[in-house]
PDB file of C-alpha atoms and ligand atoms in Angstrom:
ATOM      1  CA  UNK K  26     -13.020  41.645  30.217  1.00  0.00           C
ATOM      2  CA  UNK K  27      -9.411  39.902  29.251  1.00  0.00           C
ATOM      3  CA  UNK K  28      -9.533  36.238  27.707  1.00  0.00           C
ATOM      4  CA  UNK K  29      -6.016  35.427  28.482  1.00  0.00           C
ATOM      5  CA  UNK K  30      -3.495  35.904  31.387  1.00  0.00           C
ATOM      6  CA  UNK K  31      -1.387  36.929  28.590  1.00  0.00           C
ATOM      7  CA  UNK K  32      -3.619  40.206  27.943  1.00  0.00           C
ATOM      8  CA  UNK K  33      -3.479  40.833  31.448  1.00  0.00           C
ATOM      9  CA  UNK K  34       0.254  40.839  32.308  1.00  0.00           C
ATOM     10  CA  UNK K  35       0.526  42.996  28.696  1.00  0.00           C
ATOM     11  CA  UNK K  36      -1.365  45.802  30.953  1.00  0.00           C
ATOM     12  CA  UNK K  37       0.454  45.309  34.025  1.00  0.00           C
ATOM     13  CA  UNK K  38       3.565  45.292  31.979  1.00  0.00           C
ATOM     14  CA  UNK K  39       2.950  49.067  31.075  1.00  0.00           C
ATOM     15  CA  UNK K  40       0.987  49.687  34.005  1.00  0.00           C
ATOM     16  CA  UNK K  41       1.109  53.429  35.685  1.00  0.00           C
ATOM     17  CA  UNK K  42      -1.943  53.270  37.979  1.00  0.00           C
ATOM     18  CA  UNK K  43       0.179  53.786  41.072  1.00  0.00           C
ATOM     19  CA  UNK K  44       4.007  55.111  42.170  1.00  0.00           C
ATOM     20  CA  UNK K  45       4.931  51.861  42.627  1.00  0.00           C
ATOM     21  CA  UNK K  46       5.754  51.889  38.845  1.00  0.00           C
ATOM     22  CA  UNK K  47       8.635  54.258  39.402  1.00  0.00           C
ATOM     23  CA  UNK K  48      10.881  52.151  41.018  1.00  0.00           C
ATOM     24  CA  UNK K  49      10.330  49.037  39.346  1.00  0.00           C
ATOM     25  CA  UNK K  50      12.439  46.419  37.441  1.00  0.00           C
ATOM     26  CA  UNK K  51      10.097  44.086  36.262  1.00  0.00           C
ATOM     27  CA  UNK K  52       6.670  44.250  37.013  1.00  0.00           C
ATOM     28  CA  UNK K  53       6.068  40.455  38.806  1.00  0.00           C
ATOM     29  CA  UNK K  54       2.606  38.952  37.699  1.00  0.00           C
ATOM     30  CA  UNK K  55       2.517  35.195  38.631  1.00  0.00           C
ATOM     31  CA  UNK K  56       3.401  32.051  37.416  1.00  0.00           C
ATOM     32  CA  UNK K  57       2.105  28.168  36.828  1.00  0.00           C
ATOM     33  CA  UNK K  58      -0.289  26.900  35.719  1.00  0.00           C
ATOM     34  CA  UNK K  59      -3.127  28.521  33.827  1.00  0.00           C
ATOM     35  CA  UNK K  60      -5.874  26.114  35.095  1.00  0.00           C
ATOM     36  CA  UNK K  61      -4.497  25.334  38.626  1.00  0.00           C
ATOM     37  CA  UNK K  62      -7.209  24.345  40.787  1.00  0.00           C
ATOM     38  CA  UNK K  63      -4.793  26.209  44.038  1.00  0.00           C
ATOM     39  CA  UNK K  64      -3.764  29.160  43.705  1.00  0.00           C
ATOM     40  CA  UNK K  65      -1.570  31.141  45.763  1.00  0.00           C
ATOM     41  CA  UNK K  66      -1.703  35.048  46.381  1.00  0.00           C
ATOM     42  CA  UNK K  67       1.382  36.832  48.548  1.00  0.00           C
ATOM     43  CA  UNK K  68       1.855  40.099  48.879  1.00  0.00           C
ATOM     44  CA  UNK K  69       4.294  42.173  46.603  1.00  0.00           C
ATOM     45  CA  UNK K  70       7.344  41.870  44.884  1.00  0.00           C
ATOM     46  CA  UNK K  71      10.595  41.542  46.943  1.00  0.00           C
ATOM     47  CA  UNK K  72      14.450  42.617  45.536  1.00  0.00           C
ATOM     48  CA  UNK K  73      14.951  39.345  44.340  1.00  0.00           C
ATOM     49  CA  UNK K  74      11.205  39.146  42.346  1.00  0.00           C
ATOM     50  CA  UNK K  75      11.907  42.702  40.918  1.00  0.00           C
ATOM     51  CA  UNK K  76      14.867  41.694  38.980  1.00  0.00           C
ATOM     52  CA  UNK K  77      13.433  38.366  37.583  1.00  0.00           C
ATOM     53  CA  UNK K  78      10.183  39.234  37.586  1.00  0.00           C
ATOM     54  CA  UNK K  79       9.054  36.182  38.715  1.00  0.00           C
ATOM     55  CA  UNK K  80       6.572  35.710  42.364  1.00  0.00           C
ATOM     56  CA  UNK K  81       8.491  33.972  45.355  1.00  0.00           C
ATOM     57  CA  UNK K  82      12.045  33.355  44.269  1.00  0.00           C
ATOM     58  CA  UNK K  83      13.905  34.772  46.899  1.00  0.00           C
ATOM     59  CA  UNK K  84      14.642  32.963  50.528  1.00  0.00           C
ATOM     60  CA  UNK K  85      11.065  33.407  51.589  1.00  0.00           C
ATOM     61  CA  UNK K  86      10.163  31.164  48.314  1.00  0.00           C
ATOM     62  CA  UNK K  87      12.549  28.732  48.842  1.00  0.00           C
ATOM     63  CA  UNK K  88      11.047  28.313  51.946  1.00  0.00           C
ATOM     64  CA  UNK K  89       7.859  27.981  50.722  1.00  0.00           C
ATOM     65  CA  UNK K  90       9.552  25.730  47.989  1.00  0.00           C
ATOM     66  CA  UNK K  91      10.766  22.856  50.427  1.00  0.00           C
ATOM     67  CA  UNK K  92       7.459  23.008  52.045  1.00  0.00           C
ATOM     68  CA  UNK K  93       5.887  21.901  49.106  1.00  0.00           C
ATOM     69  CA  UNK K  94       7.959  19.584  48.233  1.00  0.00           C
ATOM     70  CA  UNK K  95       7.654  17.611  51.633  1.00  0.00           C
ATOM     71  CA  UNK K  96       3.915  17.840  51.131  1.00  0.00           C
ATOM     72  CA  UNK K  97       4.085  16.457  47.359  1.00  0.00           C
ATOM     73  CA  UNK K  98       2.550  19.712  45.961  1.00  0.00           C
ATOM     74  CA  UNK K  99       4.134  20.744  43.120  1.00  0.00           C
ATOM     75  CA  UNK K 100       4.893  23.996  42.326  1.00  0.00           C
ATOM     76  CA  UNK K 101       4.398  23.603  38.782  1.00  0.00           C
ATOM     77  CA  UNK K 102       0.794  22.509  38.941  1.00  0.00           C
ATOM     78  CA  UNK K 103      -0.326  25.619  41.258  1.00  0.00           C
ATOM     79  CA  UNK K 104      -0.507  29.390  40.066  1.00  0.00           C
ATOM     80  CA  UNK K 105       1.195  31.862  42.199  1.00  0.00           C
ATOM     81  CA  UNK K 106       0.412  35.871  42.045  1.00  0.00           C
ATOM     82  CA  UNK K 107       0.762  38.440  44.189  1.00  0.00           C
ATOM     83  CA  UNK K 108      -1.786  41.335  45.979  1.00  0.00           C
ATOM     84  CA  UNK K 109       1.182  44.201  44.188  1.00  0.00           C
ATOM     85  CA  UNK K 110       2.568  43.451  40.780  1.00  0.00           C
ATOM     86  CA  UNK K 111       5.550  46.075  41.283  1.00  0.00           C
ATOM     87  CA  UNK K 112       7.953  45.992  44.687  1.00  0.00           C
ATOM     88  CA  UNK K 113       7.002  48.552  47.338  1.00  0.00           C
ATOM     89  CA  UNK K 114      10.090  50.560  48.580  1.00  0.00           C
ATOM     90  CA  UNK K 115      12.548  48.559  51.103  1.00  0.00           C
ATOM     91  CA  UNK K 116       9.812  45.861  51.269  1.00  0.00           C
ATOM     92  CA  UNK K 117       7.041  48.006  53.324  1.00  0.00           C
ATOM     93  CA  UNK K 118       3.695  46.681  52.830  1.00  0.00           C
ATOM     94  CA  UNK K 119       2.070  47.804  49.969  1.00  0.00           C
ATOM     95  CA  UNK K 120      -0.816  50.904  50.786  1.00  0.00           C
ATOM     96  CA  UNK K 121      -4.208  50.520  50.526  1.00  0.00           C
ATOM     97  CA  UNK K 122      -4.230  52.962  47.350  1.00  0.00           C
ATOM     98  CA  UNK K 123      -1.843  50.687  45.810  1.00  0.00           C
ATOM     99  CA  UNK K 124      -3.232  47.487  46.544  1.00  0.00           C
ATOM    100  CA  UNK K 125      -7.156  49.316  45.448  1.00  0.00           C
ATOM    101  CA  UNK K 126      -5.140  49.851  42.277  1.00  0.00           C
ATOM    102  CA  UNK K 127      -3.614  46.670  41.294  1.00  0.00           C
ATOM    103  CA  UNK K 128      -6.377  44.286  42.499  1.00  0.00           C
ATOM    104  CA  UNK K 129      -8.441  44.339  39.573  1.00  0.00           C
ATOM    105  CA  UNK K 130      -5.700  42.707  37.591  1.00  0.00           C
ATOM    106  CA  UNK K 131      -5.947  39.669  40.219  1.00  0.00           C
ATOM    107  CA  UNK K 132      -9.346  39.310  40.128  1.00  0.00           C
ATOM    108  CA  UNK K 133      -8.770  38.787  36.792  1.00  0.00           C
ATOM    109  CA  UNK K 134      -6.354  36.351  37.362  1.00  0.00           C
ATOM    110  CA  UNK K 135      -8.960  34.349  39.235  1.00  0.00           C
ATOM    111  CA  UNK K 136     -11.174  34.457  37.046  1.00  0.00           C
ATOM    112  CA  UNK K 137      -9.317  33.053  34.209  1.00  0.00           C
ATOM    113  CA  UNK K 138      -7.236  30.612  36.412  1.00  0.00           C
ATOM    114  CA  UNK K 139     -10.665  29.751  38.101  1.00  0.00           C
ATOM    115  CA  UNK K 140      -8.791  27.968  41.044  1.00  0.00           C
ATOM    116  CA  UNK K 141     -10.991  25.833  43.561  1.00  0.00           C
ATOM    117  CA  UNK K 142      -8.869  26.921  46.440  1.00  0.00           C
ATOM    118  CA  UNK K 143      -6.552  30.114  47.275  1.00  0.00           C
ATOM    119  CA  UNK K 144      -4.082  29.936  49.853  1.00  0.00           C
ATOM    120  CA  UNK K 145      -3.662  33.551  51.108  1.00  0.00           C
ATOM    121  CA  UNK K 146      -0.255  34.147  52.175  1.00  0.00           C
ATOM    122  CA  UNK K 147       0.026  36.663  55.305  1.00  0.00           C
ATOM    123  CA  UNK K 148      -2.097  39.399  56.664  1.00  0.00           C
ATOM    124  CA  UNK K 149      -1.551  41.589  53.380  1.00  0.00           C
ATOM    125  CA  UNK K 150      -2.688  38.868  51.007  1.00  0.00           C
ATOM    126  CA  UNK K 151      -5.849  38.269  53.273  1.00  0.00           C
ATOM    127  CA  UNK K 152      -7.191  41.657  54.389  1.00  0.00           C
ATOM    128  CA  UNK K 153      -7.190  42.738  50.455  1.00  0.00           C
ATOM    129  CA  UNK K 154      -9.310  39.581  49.108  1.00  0.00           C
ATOM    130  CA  UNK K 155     -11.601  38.812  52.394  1.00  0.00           C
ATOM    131  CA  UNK K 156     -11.494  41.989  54.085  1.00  0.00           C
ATOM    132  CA  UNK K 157     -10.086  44.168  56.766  1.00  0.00           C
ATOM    133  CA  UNK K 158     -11.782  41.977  59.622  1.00  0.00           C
ATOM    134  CA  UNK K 159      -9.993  39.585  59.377  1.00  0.00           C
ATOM    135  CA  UNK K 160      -6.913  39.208  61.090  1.00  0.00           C
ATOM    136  CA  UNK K 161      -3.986  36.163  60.356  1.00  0.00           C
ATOM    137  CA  UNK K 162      -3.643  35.223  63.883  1.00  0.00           C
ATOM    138  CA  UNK K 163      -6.911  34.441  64.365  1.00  0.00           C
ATOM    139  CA  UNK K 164      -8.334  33.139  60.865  1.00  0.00           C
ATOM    140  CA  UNK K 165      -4.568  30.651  59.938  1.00  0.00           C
ATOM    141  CA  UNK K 166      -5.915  27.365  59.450  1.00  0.00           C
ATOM    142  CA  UNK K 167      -9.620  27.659  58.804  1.00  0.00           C
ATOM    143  CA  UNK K 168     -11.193  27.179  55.805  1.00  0.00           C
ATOM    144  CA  UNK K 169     -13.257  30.439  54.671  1.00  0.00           C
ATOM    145  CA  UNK K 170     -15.668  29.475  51.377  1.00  0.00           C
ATOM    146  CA  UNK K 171     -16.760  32.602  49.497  1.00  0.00           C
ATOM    147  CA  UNK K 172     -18.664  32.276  46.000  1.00  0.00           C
ATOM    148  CA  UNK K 173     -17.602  28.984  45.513  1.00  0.00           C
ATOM    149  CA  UNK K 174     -13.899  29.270  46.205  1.00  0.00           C
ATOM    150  CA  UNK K 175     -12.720  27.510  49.331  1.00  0.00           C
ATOM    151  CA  UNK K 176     -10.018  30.116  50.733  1.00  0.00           C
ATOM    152  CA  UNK K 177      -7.087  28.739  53.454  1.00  0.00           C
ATOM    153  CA  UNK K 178      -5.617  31.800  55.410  1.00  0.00           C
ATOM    154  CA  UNK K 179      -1.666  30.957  56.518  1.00  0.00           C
ATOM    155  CA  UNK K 180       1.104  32.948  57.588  1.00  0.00           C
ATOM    156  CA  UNK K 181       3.721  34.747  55.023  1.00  0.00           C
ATOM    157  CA  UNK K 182       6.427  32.464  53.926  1.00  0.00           C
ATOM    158  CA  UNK K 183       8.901  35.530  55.490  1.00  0.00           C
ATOM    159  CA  UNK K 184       6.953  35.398  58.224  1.00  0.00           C
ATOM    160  CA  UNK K 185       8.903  31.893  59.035  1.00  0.00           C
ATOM    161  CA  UNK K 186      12.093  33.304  58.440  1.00  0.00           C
ATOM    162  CA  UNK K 187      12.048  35.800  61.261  1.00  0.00           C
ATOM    163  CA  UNK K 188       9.864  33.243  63.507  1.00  0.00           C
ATOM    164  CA  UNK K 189      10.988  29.504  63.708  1.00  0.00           C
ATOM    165  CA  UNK K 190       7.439  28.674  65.670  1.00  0.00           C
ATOM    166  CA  UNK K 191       5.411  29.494  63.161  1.00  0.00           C
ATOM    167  CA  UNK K 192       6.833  26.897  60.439  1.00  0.00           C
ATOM    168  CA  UNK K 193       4.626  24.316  61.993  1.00  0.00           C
ATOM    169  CA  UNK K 194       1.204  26.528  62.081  1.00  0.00           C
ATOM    170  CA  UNK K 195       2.506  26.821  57.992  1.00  0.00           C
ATOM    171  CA  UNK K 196       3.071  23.111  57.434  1.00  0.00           C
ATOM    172  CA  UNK K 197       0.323  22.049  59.414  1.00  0.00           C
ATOM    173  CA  UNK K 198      -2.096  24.461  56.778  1.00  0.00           C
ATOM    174  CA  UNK K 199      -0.608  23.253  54.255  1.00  0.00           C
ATOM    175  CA  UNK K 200      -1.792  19.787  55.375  1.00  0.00           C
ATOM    176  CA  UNK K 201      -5.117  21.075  55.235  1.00  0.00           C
ATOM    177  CA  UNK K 202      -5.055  22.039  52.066  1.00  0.00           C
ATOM    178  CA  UNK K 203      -3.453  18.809  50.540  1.00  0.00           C
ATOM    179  CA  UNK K 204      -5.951  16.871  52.132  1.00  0.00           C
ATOM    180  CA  UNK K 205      -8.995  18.993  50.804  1.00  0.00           C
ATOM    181  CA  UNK K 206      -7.220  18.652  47.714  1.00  0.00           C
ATOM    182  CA  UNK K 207      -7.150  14.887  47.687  1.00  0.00           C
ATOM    183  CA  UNK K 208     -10.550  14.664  48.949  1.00  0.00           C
ATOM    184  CA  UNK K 209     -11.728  16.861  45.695  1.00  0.00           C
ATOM    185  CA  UNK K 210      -9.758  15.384  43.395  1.00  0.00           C
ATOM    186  CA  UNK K 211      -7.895  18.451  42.917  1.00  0.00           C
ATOM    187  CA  UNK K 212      -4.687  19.226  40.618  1.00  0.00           C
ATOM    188  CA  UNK K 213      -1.131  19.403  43.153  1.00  0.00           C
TER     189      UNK K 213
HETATM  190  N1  LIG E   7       6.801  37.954  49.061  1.00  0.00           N
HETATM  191  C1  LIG E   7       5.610  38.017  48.434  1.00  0.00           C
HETATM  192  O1  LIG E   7       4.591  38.259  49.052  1.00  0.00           O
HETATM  193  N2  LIG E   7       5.575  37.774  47.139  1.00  0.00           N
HETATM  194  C2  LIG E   7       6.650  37.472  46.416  1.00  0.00           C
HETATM  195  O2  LIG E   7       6.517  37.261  45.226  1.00  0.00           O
HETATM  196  C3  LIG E   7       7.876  37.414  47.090  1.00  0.00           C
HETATM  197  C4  LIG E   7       7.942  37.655  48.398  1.00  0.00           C
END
């Protein structure tokens, strides 16, 4: 058992569990706040997240960014991670043997960050922490509660940026998720 995030991304920093370590800059393992009652999870790494090791800082975060900033949730009072803490190869998906081997260190996460909700970001992000049943298309927009965390299924931020449509399916999610949050008294 770890006791701090801290411990955690020490491990993932020397991490070897999968070849996803070979072609890494910086290993990526999430940022915000420590006691964030959302937390987001995306998938992996991209080019721009490998070199500053930091989660969604390229044009699919940005994205993301402005959304949340028209909602009033800032991104300062949410904890971001990711299913992959090192970039898959041209931006494939991570594999199932390499998502099996990083996962424990986001479980961890949650458990430590002890969010109330988690917005899962894409099919990736979804089939790893609710299962392979699931599918975006169909479960986008509906809240899922398991073990007392309430989970909100949306579409990748990059997702957006090769389909215009689907920024309103986002935003509209999003809206969900701001309102539970108000409802609960939540941090945003
Ligand atoms: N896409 C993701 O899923 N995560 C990131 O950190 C960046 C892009």
């Amino acid at each position: 058992m770890y006791e701090t995030l801290n411990e955690i991304n020490d491990e993932v920093k020397k991490c070897t569990k999968c070849n996803l370590c070979k072609n890494r800059t910086n290993t990526v393992f999430g940022v915000g706040n420590e006691n964030a009652d959302i937390m987001l999870i995306g998938e992996g790494p991209g080019a721009d997240e490998d070199r500053e090791g930091e989660p969604f800082v390229g044009k699919a975060g940005k994205l993301m960014n402005q959304a949340f900033q028209g909602l009033g949730i800032s991104r300062e009072k949410i904890y971001i991670a990711n299913i992959v803490k090192c970039r898959p190869p041209n931006n494939r998906n991570p594999e199932k043997e390499e998502a099996t081997a990083c996962l424990n260190y986001l479980r961890n996460q949650v458990v430590l960050v002890k969010p109330k909700i988690i917005v899962l970001l894409g099919s990736v992000a979804l089939k790893n922490i609710l299962g392979d049943n699931y599918g975006i298309t169909a479960s986008r927009g509906k809240w899922i509660e398991k073990r007392g965390i309430l989970y909100m299924p949306t579409f990748h931020p990059a997702a957006l940026l090769r389909d215009d449509s689907k920024k309103i399916d986002f935003w509209n999610d999003l809206e969900l998720v701001k309102a539970k949050s108000k409802e609960k008294n939540l941090l945003m």
